XYZ file of C-alpha atoms in Angstrom:
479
model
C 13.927 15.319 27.624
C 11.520 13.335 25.735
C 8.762 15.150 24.049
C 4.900 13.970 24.302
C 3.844 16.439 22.390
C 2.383 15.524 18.959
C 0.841 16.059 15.693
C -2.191 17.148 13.517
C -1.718 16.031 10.674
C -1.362 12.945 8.361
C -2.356 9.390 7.989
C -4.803 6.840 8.734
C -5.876 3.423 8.594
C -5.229 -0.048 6.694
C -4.672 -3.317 7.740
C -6.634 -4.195 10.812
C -7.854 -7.692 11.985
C -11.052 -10.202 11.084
C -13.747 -7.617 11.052
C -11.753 -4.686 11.140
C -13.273 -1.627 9.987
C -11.286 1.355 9.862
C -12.523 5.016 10.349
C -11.812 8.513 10.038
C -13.383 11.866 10.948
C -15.914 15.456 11.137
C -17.329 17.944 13.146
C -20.372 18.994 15.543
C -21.607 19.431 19.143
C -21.510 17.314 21.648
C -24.234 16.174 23.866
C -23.258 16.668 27.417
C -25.661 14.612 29.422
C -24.781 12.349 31.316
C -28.049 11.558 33.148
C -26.663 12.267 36.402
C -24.214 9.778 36.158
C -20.572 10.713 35.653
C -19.151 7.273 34.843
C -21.843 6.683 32.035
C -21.315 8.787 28.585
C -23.819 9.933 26.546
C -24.002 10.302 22.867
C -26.971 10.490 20.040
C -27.618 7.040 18.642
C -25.063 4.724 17.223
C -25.240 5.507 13.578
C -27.780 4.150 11.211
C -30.407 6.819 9.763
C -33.100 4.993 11.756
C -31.280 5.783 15.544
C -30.047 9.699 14.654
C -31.538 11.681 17.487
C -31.681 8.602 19.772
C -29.732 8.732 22.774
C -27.455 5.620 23.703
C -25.379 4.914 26.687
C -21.766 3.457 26.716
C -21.901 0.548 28.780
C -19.827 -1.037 31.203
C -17.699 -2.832 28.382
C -17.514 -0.214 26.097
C -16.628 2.364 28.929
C -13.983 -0.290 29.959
C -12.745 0.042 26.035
C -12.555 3.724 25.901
C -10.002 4.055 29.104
C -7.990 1.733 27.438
C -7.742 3.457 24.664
C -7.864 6.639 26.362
C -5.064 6.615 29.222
C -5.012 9.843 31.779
C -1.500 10.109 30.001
C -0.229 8.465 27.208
C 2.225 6.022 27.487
C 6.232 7.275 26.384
C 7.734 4.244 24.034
C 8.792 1.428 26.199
C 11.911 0.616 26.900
C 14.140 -0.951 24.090
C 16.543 -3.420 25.891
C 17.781 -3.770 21.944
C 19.512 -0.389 22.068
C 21.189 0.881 25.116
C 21.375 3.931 23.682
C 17.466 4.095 22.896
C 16.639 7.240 25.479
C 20.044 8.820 25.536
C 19.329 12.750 24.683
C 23.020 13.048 23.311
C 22.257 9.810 20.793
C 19.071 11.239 19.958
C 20.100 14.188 19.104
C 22.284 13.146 16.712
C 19.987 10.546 15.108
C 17.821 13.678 14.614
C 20.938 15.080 12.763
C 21.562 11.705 10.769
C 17.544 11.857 9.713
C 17.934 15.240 7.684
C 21.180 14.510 6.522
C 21.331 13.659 2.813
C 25.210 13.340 2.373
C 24.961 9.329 2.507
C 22.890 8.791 -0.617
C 24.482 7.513 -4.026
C 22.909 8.690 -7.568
C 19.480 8.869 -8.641
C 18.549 5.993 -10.777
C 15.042 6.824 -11.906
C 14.708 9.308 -14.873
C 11.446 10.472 -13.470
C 13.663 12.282 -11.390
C 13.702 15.533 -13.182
C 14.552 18.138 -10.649
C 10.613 19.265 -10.093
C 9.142 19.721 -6.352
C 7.725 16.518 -6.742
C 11.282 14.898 -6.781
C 14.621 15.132 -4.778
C 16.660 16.301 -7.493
C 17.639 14.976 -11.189
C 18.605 11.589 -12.644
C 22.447 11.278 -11.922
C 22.815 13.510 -9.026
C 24.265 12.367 -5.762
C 24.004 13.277 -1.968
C 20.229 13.920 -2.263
C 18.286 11.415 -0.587
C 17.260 12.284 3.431
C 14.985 9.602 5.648
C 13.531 12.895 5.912
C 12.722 13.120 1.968
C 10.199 10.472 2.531
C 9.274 10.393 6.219
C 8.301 14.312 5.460
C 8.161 15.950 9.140
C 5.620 18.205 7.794
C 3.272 15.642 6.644
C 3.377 13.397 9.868
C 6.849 11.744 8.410
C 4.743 10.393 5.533
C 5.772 11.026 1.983
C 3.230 14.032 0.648
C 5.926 15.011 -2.052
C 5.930 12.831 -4.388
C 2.937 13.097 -7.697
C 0.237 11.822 -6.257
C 1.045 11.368 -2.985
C 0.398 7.933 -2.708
C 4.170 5.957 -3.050
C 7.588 7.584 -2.522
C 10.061 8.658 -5.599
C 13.577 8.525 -4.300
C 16.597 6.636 -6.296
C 13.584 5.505 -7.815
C 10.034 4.379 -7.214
C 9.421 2.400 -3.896
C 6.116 -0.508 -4.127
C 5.174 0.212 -0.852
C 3.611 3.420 0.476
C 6.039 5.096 3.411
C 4.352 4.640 6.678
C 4.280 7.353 9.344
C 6.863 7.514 12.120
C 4.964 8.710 14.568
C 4.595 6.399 17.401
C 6.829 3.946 15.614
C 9.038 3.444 19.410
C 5.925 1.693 19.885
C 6.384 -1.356 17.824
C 8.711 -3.829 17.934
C 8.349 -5.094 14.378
C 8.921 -2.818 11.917
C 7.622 -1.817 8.377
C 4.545 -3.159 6.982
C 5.308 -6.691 7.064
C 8.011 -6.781 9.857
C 11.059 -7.193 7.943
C 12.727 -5.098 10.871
C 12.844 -6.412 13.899
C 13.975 -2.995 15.595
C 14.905 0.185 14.970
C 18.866 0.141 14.772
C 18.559 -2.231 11.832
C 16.272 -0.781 9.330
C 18.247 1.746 8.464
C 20.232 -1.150 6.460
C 17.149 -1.485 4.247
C 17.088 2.031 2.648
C 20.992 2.867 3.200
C 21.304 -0.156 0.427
C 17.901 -0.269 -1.878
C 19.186 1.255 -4.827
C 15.334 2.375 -5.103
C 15.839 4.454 -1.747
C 19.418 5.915 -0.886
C 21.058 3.725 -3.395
C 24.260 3.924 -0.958
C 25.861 1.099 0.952
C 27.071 0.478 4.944
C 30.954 1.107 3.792
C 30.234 4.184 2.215
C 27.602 5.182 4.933
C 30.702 4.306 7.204
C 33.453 6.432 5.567
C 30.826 9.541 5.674
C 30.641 8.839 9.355
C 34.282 9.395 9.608
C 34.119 12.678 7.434
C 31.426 14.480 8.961
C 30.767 13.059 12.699
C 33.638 11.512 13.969
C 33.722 13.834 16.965
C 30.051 13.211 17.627
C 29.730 9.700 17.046
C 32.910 8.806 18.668
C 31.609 10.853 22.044
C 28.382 8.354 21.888
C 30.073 4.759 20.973
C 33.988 4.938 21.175
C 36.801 5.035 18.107
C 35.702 4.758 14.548
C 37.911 2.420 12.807
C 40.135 4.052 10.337
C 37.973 4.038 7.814
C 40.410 6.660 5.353
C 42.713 3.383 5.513
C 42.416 2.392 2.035
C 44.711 -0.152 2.401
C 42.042 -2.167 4.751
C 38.564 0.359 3.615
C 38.170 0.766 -0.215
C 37.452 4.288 -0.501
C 33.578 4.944 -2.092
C 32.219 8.075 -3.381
C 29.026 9.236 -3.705
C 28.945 8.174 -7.759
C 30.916 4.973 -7.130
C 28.863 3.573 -4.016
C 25.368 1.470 -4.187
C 23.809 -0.385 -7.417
C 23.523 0.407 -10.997
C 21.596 -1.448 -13.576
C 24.176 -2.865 -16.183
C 21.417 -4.293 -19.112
C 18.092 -5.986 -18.618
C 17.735 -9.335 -17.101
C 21.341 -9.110 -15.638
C 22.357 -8.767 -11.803
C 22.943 -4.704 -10.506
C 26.784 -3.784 -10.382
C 26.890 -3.252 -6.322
C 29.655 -1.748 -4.384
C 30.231 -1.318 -1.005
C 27.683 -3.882 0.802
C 27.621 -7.818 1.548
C 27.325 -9.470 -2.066
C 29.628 -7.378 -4.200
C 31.819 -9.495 -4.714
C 34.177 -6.064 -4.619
C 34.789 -3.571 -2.298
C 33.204 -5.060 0.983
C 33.625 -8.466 -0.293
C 37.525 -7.929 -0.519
C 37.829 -6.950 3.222
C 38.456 -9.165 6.049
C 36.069 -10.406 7.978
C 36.777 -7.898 10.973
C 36.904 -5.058 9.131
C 33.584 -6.266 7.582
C 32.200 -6.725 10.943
C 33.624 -3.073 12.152
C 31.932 -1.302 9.018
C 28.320 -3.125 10.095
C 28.690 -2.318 13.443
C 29.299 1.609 12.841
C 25.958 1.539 11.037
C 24.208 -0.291 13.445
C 25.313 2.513 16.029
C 24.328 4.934 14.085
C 21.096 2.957 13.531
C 20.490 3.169 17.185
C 21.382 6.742 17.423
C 18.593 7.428 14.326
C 16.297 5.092 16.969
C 16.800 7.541 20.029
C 15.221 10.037 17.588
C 12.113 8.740 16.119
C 11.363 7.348 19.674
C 10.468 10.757 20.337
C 8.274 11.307 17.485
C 4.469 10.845 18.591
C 0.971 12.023 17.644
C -0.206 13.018 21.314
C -3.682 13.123 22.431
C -6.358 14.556 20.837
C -9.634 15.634 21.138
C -10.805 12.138 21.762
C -9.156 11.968 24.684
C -10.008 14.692 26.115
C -14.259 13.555 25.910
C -12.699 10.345 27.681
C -11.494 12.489 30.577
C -15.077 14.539 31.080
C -14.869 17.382 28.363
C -18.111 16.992 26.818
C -18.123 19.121 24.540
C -14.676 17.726 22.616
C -16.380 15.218 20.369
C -19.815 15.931 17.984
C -22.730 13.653 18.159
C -21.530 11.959 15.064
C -18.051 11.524 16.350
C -19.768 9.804 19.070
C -21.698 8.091 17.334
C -18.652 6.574 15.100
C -16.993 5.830 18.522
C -20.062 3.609 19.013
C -19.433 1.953 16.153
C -15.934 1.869 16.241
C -16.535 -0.263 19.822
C -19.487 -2.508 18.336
C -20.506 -2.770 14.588
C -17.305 -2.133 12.711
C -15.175 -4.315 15.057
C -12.331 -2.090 14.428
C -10.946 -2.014 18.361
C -10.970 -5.763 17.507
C -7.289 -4.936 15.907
C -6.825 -1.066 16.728
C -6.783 -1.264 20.320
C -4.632 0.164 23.117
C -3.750 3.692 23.581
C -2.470 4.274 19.785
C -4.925 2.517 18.252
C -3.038 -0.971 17.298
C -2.404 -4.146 17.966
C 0.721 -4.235 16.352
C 0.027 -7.635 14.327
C -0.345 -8.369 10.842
C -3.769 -9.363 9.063
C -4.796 -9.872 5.068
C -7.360 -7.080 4.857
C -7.964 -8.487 0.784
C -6.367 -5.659 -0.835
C -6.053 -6.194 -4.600
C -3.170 -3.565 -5.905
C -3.717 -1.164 -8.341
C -1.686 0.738 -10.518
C -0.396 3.919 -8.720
C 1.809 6.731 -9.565
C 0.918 6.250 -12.589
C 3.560 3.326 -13.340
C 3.677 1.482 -9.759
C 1.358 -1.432 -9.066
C 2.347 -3.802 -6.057
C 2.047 -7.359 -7.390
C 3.317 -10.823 -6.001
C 3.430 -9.082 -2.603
C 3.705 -11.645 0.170
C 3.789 -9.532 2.958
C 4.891 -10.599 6.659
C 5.021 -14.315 5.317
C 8.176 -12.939 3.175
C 9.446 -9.609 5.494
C 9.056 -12.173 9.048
C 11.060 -14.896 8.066
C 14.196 -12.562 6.602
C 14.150 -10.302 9.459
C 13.924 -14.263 11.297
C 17.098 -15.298 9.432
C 18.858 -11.568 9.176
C 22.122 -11.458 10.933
C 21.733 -7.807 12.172
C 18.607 -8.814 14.099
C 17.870 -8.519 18.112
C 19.296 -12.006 18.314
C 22.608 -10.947 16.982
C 26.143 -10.206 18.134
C 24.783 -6.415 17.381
C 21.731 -6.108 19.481
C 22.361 -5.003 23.176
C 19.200 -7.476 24.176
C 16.495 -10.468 23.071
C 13.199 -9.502 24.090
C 12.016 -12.726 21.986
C 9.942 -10.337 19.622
C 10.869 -12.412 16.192
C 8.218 -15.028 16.156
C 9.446 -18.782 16.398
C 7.548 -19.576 13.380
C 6.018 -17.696 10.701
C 2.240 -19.311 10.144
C 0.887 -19.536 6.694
C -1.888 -16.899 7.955
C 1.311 -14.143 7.161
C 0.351 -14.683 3.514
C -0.465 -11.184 2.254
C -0.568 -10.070 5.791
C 0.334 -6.538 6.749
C 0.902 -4.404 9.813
C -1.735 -2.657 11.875
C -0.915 0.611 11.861
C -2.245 3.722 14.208
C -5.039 5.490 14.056
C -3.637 8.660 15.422
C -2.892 11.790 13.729
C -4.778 10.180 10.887
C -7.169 12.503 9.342
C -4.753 13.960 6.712
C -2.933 11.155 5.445
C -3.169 11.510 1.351
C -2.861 7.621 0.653
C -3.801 4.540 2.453
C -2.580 1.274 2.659
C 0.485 0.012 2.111
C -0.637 -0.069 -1.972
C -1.054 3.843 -1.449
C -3.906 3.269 -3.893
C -7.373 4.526 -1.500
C -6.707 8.550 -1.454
C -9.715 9.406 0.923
C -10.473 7.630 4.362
C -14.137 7.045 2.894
C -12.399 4.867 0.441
C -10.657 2.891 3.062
C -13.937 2.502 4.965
C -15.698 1.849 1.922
C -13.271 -1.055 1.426
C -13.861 -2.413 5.397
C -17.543 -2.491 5.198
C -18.093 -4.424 1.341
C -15.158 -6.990 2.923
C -12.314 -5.871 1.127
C -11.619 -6.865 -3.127
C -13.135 -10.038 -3.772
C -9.135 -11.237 -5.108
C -6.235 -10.229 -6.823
C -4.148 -10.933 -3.507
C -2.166 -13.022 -2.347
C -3.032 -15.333 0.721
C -6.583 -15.155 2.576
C -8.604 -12.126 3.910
C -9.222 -11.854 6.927
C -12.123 -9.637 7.307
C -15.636 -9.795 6.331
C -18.642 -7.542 5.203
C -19.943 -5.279 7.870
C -23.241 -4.305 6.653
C -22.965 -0.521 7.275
C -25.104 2.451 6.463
C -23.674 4.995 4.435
C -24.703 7.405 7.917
C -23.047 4.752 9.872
C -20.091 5.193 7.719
C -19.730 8.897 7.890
C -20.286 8.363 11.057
C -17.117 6.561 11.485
C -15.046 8.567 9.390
C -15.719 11.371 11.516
C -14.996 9.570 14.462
C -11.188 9.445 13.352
C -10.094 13.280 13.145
C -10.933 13.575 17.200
C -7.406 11.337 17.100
C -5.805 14.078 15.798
C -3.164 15.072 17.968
C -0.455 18.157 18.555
C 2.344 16.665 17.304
C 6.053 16.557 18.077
C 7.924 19.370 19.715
C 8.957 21.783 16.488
C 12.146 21.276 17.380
C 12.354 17.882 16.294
C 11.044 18.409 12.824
C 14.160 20.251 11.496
C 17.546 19.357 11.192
C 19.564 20.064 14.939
């Protein structure tokens, strides 16, 4: 049964629309009056130091905004027509298994890998990279391990910061810049990044054999026979994935399309069986985090008539966060997104102390490979087309980046997909000057919002009344 329970901690904010400020959140009392009138809410004034202590009214739009951001219950993902497997508690369960298992990784490449708690293990060792070692349960499955806490240390150092996965059933483009177009196929990404698992789909596919056959076979019918070597080159964890070989040259790969070895060698059905194992398995990791959301929070129970759930300035942010900042503009519907992609003018900085995103294109780069990627929901392996790849990807993708959700933000330790802003006040600092003035690539899309530095708090509180429960404990743990 699918859990709607949910979680208090991590994450926050980033890319949001034209005009879209971004919040977070504090503490208070409420003001309960309602002036008679149980349909309009009531809250001290909307922010600036000169309206503290001055009561305003949510009007009929902004009441209409609120419900739809604040459901009586909130909405379970949708239905995935990509993945007939996408609510099946069997295939779920053993995604869940799949998502703490770290038996499919190759060798750690980076020698910052030194075997501290800040790292998965040393430089050469094998079998120790776990979705799970970035998407930390504990930390709202975003990566709080690594030093600083701002971009994720696997194989080796990832550009990106790891977004959360709670709520992710929700979108239909994954990753920041939609190089994903569903669930069952991003698991190709870090299976063969030699920055991530450093692994590849054959050997992913002979570990399948060794360790679930029974399970897997239960869910999607015979495994090929993958301990063939005659038709399956046999991989081990040292031998699969990509090593540098000297600078400047091409990676010595093995096991994935490319190689020019191993996969390469196979015929074209065998080829075709080894993808499609991972793609099952890809579905059955899907069933999993379909089930991972934030809940509702504290917000949402103020929606629903409990008065006393959200402090004046909490209130008062939610003003803003309707009017002033503009940030429903992109963060709207019940998780607090709109799912699209926006330039938000974020210059990249230097993080981790030796990662600094540069050149990044963003959805102008991720949307058109996931438009042209043969595993995606227009493929022989998707079980649907929904149409959710765009037709086109318009030159406004330039630098553009995904909305994400505003739930369970309040305890995220890096922001934006840089992972370079370690404090929500940063981020809104960032939404109300109008973002870096360059050092990005594309056009920004938002704009100077002329706050207070009240306002702003303001706002910032606003944000930790999203904070929900969590998922069910039972799904942050290995099955």
């Amino acid at each position: 049964m699918r859990s709607t329970r949910v979680c208090s901690v991590v994450l926050a904010i980033l890319a949001a629309g034209a005009g879209c400020g971004s919040a977070v959140g504090s503490t208070a009392k409420a003001n309960p009056a309602n002036d008679g009138d149980p349909e309009v809410f009531r809250a001290e004034a909307g922010g600036g130091d000169e309206s503290h202590g001055v009561a305003v009214t949510f009007d009929a739009v902004e009441r209409a905004q609120i419900a739809a951001l604040a459901p009586a219950r909130l909405p379970l993902a949708p239905p995935d027509i990509t993945n007939a497997h996408a609510d099946d508690d069997a295939a779920a369960a053993f995604g869940q298994a799949l998502f703490f298992d770290p038996a499919f990784a190759g060798a750690l490449l980076e020698g910052d890998n030194d075997g501290s708690s800040h790292t998965l293990g040393k430089v050469g060792e094998t079998g120790r990279v776990a979705c799970a070692g970035c998407h930390v349960p504990a930390a709202g499955f975003v990566d709080n391990r690594t030093l600083g806490e701002q971009v994720s240390l696997a194989s080796g150092w990832l550009l990106r910061r790891t977004p959360t996965l709670l709520d992710v059933g929700q979108a239909k483009l994954i990753t920041w810049g939609g190089r994903h177009d569903a669930l069952y196929n991003q698991p190709f990404g870090p299976i063969e990044s030699n920055k991530e698992m450093n692994s590849s789909r054959l050997f992913t596919a002979e570990q399948l054999l060794r360790r679930y056959k029974g399970v897997y076979e239960s869910l999607f019918g015979s495994l090929p026979p993958l301990d063939d070597a005659s038709r399956f080159p046999a991989l081990t964890p040292l031998t699969t994935g990509c090593k540098k070989v000297a600078p400047g040259a091409a990676p010595d790969c093995h096991g994935m399309p490319g190689d020019g070895k191993e996969y390469d060698g196979m015929s074209a059905d065998d080829r075709d069986a080894v993808t499609r194992v991972i793609v099952n398995a890809g579905k059955a990791l899907g069933a999993y985090e379909r089930r991972l959301s934030c809940g509702a929070g504290r917000f949402d129970a103020w929606a629903h008539g409990d008065d006393a759930r959200l402090s004046q300035p909490e209130q008062r942010g939610l003003k803003l966060f309707l009017g002033k900042a503009k940030c429903v503009t992109c963060h709207a519907g019940p998780f607090f997104s709109d799912q699209r992609f926006y330039n938000v003018g974020i210059m990249p900085r230097t993080v981790a102390v030796v990662v600094i995103d540069t050149n990044d294109h963003g959805a102008a780069v991720d949307l058109a490979a996931a438009r042209l990627d043969p595993l995606n929901t227009k493929g022989s392996y998707s079980d649907g087309d929904d149409d959710r790849l765009p037709a086109a990807v318009p030159p406004s993708m330039e630098g553009a980046f995904r909305t994400p959700t505003l739930r369970c933000s309040s305890t995220r330790p890096s922001f934006f997909h840089t992972g370079h802003a370690t404090s929500l006040e940063q981020v809104v600092d960032h939404f109300d000057t109008g973002g870096d003035p360059g050092g990005f690539e594309g056009t920004s899309d938002i704009h100077p919002l002329g706050m207070s530095e009240a306002e702003r708090s303001d706002l910032v509180a606003f944000l930790h009344a999203l904070d929900g429960p969590g998922p069910d404990v039972a799904l942050l743990k290995a099955p």
